[in-house]
CSV table of C-alpha atoms and ligand atoms in Angstrom, one decimal:
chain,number,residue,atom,x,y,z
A,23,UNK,CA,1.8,-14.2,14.4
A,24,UNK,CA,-0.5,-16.7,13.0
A,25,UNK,CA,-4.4,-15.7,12.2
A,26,UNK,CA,-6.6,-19.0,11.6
A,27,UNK,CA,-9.9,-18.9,10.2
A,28,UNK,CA,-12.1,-21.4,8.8
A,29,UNK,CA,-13.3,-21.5,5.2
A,30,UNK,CA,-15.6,-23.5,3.0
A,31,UNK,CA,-15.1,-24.4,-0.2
A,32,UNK,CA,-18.2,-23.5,-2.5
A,33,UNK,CA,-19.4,-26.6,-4.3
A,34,UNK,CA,-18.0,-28.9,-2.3
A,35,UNK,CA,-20.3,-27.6,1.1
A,36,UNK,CA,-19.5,-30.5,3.3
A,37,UNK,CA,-15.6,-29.8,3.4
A,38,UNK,CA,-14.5,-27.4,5.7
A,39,UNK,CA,-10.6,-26.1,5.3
A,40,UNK,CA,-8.4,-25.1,7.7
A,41,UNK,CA,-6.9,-22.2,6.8
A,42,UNK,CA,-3.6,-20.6,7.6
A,43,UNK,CA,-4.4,-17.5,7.2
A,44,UNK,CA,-1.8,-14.6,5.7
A,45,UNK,CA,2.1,-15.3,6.0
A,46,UNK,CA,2.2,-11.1,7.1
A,47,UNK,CA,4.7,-11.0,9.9
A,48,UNK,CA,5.6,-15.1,9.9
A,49,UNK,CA,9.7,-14.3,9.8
A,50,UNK,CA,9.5,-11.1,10.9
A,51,UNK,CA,10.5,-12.0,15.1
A,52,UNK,CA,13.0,-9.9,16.1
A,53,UNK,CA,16.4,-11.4,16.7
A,54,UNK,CA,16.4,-12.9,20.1
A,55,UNK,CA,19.6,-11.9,21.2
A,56,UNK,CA,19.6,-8.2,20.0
A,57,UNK,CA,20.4,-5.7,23.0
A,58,UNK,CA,18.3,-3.8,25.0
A,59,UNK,CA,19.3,-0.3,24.2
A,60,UNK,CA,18.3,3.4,25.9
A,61,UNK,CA,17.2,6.2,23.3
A,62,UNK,CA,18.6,9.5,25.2
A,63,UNK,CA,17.8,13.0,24.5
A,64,UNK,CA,14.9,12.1,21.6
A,65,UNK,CA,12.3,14.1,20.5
A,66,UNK,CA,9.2,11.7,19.7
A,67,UNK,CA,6.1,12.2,17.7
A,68,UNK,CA,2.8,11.1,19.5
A,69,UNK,CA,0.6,11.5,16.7
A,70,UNK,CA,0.4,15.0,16.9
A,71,UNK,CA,3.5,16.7,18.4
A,72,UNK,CA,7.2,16.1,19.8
A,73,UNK,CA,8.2,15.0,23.1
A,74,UNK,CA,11.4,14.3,25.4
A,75,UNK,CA,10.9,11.1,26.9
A,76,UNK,CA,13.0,8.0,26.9
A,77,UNK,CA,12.2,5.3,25.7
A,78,UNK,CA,14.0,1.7,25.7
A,79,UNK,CA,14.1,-0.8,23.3
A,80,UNK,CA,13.6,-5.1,24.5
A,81,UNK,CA,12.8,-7.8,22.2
A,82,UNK,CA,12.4,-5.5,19.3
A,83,UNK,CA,9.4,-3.6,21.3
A,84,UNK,CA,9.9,0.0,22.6
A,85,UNK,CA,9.3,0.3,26.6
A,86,UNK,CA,9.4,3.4,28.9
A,87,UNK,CA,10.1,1.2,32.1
A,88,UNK,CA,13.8,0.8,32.3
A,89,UNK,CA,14.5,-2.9,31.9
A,90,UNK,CA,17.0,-4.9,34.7
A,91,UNK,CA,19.3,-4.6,32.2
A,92,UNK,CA,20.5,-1.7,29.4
A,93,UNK,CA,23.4,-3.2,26.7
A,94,UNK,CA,24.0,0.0,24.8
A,95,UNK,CA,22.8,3.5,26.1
A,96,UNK,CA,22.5,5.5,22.1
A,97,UNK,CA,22.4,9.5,22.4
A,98,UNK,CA,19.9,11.2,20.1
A,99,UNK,CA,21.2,14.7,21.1
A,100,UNK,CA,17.7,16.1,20.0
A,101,UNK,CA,17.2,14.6,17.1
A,102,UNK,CA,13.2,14.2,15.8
A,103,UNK,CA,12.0,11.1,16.2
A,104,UNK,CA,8.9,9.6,13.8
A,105,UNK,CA,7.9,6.0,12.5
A,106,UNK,CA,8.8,4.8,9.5
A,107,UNK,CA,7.4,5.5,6.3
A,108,UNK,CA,5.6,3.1,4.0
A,109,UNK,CA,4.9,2.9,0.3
A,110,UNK,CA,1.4,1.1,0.1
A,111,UNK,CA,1.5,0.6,-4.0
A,112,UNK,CA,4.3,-0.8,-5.7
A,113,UNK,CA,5.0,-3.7,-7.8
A,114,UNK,CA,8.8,-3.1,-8.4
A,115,UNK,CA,9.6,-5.9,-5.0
A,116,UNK,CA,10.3,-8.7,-6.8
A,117,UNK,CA,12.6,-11.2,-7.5
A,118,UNK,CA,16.0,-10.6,-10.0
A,119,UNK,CA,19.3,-8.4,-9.7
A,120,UNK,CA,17.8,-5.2,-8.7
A,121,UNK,CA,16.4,-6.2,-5.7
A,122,UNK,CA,19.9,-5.0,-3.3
A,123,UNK,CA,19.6,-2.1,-4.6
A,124,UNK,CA,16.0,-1.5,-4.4
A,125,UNK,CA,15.9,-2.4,-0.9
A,126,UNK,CA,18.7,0.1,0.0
A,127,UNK,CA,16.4,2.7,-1.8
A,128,UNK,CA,13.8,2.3,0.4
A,129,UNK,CA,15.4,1.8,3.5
A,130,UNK,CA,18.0,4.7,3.3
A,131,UNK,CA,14.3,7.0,2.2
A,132,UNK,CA,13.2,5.4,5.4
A,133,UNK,CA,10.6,3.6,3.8
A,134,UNK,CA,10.4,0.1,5.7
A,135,UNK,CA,6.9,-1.0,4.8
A,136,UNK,CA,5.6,-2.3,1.1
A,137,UNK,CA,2.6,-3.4,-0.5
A,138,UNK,CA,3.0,-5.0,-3.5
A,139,UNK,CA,-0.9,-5.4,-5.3
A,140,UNK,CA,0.1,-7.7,-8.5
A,141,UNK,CA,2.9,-9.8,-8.2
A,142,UNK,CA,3.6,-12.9,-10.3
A,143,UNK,CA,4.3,-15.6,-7.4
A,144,UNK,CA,7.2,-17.4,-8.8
A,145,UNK,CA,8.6,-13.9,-8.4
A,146,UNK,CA,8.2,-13.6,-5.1
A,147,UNK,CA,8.6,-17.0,-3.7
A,148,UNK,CA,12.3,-16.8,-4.5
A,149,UNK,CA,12.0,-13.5,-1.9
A,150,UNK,CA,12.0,-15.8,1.4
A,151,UNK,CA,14.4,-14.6,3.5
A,152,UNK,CA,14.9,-11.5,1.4
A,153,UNK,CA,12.6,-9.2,3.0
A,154,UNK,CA,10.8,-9.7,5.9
A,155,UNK,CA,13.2,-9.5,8.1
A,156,UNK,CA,14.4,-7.1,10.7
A,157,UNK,CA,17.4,-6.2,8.5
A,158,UNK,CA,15.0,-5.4,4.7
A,159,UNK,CA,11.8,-4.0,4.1
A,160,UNK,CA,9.2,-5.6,4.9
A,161,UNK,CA,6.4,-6.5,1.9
A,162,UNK,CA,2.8,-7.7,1.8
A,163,UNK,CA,2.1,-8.9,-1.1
A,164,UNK,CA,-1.9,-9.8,-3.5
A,165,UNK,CA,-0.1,-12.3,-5.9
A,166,UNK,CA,-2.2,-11.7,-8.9
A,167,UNK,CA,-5.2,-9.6,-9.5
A,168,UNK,CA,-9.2,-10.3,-10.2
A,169,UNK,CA,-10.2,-8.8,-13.1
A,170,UNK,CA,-13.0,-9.2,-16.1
A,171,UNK,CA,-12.2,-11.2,-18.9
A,172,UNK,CA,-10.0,-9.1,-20.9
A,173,UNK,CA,-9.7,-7.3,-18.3
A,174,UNK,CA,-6.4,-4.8,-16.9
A,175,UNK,CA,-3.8,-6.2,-16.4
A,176,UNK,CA,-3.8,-8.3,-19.3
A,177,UNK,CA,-1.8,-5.8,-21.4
A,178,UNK,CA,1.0,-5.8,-19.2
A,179,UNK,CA,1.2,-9.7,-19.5
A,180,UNK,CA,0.8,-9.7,-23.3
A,181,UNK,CA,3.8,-7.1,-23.6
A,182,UNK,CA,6.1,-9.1,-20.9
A,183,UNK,CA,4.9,-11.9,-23.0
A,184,UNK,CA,6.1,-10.5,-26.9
A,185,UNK,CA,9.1,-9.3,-24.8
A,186,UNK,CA,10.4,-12.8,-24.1
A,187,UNK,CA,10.5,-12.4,-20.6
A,188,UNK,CA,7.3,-13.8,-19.2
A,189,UNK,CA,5.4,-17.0,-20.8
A,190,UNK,CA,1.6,-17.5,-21.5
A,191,UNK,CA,1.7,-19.5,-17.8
A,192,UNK,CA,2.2,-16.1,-16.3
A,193,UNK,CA,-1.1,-15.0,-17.3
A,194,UNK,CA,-4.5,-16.1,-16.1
A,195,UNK,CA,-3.8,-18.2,-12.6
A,196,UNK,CA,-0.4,-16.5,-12.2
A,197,UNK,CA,-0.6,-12.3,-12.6
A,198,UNK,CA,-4.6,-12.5,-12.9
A,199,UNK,CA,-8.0,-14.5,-12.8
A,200,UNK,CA,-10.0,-13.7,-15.0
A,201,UNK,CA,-14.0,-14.0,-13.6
A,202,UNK,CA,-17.0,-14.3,-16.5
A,203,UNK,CA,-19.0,-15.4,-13.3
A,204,UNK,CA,-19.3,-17.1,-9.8
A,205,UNK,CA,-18.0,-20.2,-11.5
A,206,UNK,CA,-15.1,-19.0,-12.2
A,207,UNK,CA,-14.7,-18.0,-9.3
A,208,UNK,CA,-15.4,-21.2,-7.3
A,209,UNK,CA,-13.2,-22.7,-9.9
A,210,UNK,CA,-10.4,-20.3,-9.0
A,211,UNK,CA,-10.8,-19.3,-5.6
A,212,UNK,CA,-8.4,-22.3,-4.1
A,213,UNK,CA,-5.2,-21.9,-6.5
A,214,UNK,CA,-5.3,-18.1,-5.2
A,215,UNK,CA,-5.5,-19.1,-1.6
A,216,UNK,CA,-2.7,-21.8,-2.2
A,217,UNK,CA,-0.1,-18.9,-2.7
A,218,UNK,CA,-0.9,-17.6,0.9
A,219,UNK,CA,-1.5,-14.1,-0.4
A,220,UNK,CA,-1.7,-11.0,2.5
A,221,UNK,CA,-4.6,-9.2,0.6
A,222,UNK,CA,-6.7,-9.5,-2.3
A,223,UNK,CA,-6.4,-7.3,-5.1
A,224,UNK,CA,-9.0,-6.3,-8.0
A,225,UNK,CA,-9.9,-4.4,-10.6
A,226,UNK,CA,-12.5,-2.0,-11.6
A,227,UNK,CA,-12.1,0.2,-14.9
A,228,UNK,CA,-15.3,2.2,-16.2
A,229,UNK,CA,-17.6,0.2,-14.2
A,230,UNK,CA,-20.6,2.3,-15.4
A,231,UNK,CA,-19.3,1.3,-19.2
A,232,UNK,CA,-19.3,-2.4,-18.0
A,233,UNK,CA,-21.6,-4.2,-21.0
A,234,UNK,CA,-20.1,-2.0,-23.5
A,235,UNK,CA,-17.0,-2.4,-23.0
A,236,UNK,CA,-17.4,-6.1,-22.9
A,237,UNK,CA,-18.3,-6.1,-26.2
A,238,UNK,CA,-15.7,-3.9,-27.9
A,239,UNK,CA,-12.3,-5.1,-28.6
A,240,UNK,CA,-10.7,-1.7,-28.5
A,241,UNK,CA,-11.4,-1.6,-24.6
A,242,UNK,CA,-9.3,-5.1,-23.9
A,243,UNK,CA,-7.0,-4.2,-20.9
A,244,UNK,CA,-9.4,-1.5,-20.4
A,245,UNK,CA,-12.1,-3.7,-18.2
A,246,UNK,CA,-12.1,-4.7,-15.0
A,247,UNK,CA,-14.4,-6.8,-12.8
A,248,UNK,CA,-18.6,-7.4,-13.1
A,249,UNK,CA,-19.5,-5.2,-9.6
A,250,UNK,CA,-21.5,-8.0,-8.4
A,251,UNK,CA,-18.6,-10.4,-8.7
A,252,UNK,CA,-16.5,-7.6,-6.7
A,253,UNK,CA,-19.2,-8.5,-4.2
A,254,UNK,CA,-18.8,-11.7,-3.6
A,255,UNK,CA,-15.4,-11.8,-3.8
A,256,UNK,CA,-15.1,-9.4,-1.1
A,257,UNK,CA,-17.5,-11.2,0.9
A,258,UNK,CA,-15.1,-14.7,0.6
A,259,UNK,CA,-12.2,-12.4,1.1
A,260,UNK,CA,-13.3,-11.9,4.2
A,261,UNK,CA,-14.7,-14.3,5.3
A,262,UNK,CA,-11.2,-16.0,5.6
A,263,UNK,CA,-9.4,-12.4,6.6
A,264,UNK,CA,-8.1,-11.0,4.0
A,265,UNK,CA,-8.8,-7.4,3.0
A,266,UNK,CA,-9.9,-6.3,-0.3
A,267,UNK,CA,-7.9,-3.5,-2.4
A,268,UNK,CA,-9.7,-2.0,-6.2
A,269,UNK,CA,-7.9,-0.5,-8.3
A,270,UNK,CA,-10.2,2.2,-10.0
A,271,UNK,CA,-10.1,4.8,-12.7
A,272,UNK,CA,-13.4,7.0,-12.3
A,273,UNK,CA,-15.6,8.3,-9.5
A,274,UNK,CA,-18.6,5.4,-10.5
A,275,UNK,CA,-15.7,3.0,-9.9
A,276,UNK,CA,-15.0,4.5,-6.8
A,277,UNK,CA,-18.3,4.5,-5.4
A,278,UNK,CA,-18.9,0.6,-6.8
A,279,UNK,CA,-16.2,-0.1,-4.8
A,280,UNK,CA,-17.3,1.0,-1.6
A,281,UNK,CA,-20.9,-0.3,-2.3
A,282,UNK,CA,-18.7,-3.6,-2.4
A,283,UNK,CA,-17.6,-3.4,0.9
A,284,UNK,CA,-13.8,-3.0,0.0
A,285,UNK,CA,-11.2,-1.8,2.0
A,286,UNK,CA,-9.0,0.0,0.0
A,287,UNK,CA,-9.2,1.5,-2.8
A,288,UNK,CA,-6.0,2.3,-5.1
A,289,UNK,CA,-5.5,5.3,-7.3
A,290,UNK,CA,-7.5,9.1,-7.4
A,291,UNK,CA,-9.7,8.8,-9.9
A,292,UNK,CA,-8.5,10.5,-13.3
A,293,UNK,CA,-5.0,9.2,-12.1
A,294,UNK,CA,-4.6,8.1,-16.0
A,295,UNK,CA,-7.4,10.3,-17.2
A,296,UNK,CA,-8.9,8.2,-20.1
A,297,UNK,CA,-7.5,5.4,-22.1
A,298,UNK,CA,-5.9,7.9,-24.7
A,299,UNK,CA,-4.6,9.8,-21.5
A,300,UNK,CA,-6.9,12.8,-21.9
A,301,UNK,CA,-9.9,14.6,-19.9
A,302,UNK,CA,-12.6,14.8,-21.9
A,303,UNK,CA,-14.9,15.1,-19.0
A,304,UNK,CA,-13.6,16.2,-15.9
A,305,UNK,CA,-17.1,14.9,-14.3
A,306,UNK,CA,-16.2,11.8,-14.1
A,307,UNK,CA,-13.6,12.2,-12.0
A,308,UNK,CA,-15.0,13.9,-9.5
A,309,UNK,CA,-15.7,12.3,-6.4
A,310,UNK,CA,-18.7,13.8,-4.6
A,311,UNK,CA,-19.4,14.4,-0.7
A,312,UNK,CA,-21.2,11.7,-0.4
A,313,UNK,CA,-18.4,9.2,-1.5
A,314,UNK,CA,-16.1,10.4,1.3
A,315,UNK,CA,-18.5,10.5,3.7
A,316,UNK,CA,-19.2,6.7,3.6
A,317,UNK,CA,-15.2,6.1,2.6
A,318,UNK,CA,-15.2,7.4,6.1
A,319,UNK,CA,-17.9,5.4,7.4
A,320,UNK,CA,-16.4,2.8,6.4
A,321,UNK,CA,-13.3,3.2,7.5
A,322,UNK,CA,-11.5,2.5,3.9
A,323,UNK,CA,-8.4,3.8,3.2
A,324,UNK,CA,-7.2,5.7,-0.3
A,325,UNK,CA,-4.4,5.0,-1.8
A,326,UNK,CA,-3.7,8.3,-3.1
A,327,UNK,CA,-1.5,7.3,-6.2
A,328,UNK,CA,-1.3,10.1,-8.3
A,329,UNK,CA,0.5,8.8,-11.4
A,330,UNK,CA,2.8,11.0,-13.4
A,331,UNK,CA,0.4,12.2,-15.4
A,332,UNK,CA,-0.3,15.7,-14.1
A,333,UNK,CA,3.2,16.1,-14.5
A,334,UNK,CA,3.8,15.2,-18.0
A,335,UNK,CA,2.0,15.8,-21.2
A,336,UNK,CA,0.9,19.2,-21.7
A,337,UNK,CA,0.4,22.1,-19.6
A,338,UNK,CA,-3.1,22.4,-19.7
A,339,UNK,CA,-4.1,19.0,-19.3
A,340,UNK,CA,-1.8,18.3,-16.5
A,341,UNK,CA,-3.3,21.7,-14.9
A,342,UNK,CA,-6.3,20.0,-15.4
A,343,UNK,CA,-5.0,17.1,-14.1
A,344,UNK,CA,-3.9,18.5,-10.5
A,345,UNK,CA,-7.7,20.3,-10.5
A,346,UNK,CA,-9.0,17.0,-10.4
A,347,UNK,CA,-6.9,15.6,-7.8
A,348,UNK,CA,-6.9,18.7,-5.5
A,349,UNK,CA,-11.0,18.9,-5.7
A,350,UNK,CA,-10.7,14.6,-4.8
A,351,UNK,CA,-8.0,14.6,-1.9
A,352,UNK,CA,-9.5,18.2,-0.1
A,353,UNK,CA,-12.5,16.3,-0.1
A,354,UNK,CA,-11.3,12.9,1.1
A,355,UNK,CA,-9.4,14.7,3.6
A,356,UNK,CA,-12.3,16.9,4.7
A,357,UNK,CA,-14.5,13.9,6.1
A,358,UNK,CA,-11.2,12.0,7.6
A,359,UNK,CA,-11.0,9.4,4.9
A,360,UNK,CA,-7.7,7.4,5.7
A,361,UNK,CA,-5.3,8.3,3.3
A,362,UNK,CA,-2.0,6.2,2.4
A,363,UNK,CA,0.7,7.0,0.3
A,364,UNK,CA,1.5,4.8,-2.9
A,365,UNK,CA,3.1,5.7,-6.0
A,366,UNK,CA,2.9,2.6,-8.7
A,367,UNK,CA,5.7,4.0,-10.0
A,368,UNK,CA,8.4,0.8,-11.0
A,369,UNK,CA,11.4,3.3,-10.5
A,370,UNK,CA,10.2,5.0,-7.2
A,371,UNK,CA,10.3,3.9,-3.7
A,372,UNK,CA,7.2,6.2,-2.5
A,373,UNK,CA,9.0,9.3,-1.9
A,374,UNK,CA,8.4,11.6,-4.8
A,375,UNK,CA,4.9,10.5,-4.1
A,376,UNK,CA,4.7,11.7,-1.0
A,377,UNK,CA,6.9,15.2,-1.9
A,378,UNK,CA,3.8,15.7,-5.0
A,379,UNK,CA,1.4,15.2,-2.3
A,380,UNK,CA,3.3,18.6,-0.6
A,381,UNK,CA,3.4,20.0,-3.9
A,382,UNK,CA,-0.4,20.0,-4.7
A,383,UNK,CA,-0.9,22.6,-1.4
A,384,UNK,CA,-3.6,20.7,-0.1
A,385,UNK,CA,-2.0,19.4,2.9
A,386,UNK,CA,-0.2,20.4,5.7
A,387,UNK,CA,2.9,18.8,6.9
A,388,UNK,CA,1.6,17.4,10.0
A,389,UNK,CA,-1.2,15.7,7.6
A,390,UNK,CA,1.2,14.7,5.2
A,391,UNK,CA,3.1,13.1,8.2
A,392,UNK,CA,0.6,11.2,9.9
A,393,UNK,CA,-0.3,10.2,6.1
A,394,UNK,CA,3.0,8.8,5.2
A,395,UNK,CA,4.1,7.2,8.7
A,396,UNK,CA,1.3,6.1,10.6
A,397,UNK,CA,-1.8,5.4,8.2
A,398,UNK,CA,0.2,3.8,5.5
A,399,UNK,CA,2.1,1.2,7.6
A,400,UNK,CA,-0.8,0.6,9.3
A,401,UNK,CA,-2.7,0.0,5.8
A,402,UNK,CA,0.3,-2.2,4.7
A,403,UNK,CA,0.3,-4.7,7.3
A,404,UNK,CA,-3.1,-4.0,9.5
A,405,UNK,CA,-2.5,-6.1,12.1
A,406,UNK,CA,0.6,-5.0,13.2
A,407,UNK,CA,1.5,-2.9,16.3
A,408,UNK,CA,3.7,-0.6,14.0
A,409,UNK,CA,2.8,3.3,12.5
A,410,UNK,CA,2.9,4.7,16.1
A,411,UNK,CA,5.7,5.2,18.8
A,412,UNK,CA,4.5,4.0,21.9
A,413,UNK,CA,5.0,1.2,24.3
A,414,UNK,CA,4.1,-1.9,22.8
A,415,UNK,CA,4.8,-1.3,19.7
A,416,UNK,CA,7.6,-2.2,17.2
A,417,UNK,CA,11.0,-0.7,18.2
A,418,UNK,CA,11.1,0.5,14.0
A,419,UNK,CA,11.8,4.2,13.7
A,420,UNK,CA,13.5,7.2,12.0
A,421,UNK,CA,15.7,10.0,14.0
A,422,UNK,CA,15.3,13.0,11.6
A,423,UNK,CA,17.9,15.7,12.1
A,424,UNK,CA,15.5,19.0,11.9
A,425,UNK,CA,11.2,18.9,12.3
A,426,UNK,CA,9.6,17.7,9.7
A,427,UNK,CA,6.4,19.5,10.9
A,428,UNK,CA,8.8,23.2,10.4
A,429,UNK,CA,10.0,21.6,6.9
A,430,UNK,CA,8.6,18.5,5.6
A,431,UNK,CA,12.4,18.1,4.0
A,432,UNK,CA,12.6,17.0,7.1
A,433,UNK,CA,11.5,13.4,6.6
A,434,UNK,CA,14.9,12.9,4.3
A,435,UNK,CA,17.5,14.1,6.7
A,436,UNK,CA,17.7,10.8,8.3
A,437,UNK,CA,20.7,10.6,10.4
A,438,UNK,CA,19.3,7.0,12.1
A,439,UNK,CA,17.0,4.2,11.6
A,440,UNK,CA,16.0,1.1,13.5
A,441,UNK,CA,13.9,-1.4,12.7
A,442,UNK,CA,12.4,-4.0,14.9
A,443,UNK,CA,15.2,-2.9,17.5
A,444,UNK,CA,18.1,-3.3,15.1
A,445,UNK,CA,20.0,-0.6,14.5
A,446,UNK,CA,20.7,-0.3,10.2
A,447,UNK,CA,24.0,0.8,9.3
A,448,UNK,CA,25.6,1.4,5.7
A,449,UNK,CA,24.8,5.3,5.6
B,513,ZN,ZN1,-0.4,-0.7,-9.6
């Protein structure tokens, strides 16, 4: 599936581009030759509850009309049937020796769907027929992040730099761009596109602190982007259809983002706390009613991201810790802000995250649920017919052995999954 849309390149007003748009979903056609198959004696979430129906699979699509012809007739002898899950923040897809293994992880935690916001692109070009396929996971991917000069993440390059296993060309124009001002980013703008990312990624970090932490050194990799350049990349961004994720750290962030225009933003504030991984003011991570009422408005979808942080360290700051994120989600989940489910976390494939989210008593499991299987595919890869079980959508999804609404250890007795109409086998 191929999106077109026209762009112009700023300073050079007479040239108009033909753009071709994000590479989300361009190897992802179903094997042409699979078989149609019959799904007996499921139980299949609608959204909301479980019902008996049968439904067949065609071209990788799920029907309810019997087709002419059935290959394979597959008994489900009652098992509970939901879409598959997605992890919507995580760098850890990339190229190298872990990646069999990684991809097993998150397929046998029934995880099909990854977004990957930071990526250094000669890791992931070497991913092409890797993922993406009916067979893997399937991964959007930013490429690298817009950030401020001095900006995060340019800590993580320096380290991977002193380690020996990155080189200076993996910083600005590879992991980040760094943006003083618009010329920088008319400058830069092109070299992104030319990696053919699926979204944009950027950063904001103590947004209200902006000038002052320009000028201090002890805040490098502790800046993020000039709001009014957050603007206008957004408004590019969009204006050749790509959606716009922010990292932030504190509620102002938060708010600057959606004053942006974004579309998602990654991380509860306070995921971190502050830069010396304390809380000295708890206010500032607070998001107020009015920030999920227009997150709703908007329609912009939170990343919830929680970070480890609440779980380490000591007791009463991580007490303090899951204050702040219980005050943040109720709310967010109060005005029917979309919520998806990443973790960041290198070693993770999204499923602690999702078990913490159970842990902090603010959801129930039909929340969580709809959270973890419908909202974050659909935040992964938005313009895909995937996140629901219906006809005309993907045939991708999970046959659980008990309800997951009765126990949401449910969602990891998976005794079946099929993606795009293949049935995976190795468990
Ligand atoms: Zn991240």
């Amino acid at each position: 599936m191929h999106r077109f849309a026209l762009y112009t390149i700023t300073g050079l007003s007479s040239l108009v581009v033909l753009y071709p748009g994000p590479v989300e979903g361009e190897f992802q056609t179903p094997h042409p030759a699979a078989p149609v198959y019959e799904f007996q004696n499921g139980r299949w979430f609608d959204g909301t509850r479980f019902t008996e129906v049968t439904f067949y699979v065609e071209y990788g699509t799920l029907v309810t009309h019997r087709p002419a012809q059935v290959d394979s007739v597959v008994d489900l002898a009652g098992g509970w049937v939901v879409p598959p899950y997605g992890e919507a923040h995580n760098h850890n897809v990339e190229d190298g020796p872990a990646l069999p293994d990684l991809i097993h992880r998150y397929l046998e935690g029934g995880v099909f769907y990854v977004k990957n916001p930071n990526v250094l692109p000669r890791a992931v070009h070497a991913l092409r027929g890797r993922v993406n396929l009916p067979e893997s996971i399937d991964v959007s991917f930013a490429f690298g992040g817009f950030t401020g000069p001095g900006g995060h993440p340019i800590s993580v390059v320096q380290r991977n730099v002193e380690r020996g296993t990155w080189s200076d060309a993996d910083g600005e124009g590879a992991f980040y761009y760094e943006l003083a001002d618009e010329g920088d980013l008319d400058r830069k703008w092109a070299g992104f596109l030319a990696n053919r990312p699926d979204f944009v990624k950027a950063y904001l970090l103590y947004s209200e602190e902006l000038e002052a932490r320009a000028q201090n050194d002890a805040f490098v990799g502790w800046r993020g982007l000039d709001p009014n350049l957050l603007r206008e990349l957004t408004r590019r961004a969009h204006a050749v259809g790509l959606p716009v994720s922010v990292h932030v750290e504190t509620a102002h962030d938060f708010r600057t983002a959606l004053e942006a225009g974004v579309d998602e933003i990654n991380h509860l504030p306070g995921f971190r706390g502050n830069e010396e991984n304390r809380f000295p003011d708890i206010e500032s991570f607070h998001l107020e009613e009015r920030d999920a009422v227009r997150a709703a408005e908007q329609g912009v979808v939170v990343v919830t991201t929680l970070g480890d942080f609440h779980l380490l360290g000591d007791e009463a700051t991580a007490k303090r810790a899951r204050g702040v994120f219980r005050h943040n989600l109720s709310l967010l989940r109060d005005h029917g802000v979309i919520l998806a489910i990443g973790s960041d976390g290198y070693g993770s494939v999204g499923v602690d995250e999702a078990f913490q989210l159970l842990d902090l008593d603010v959801f129930s499991n039909l929340e969580l649920l709809r959270a973890w299987a419908e909202d974050t595919p659909r935040a992964i890869f938005p313009f895909r017919r995937i996140g629901h079980l219906a006809p005309g959508y993907e045939a991708s999804f999970l046959v659980l052995d008990r309800n997951p609404l009765d126990d949401f250890r449910a969602t990891q007795e998976i005794r079946l999954r099929v993606k795009q109409g293949v049935i995976l086998d190795g468990w």
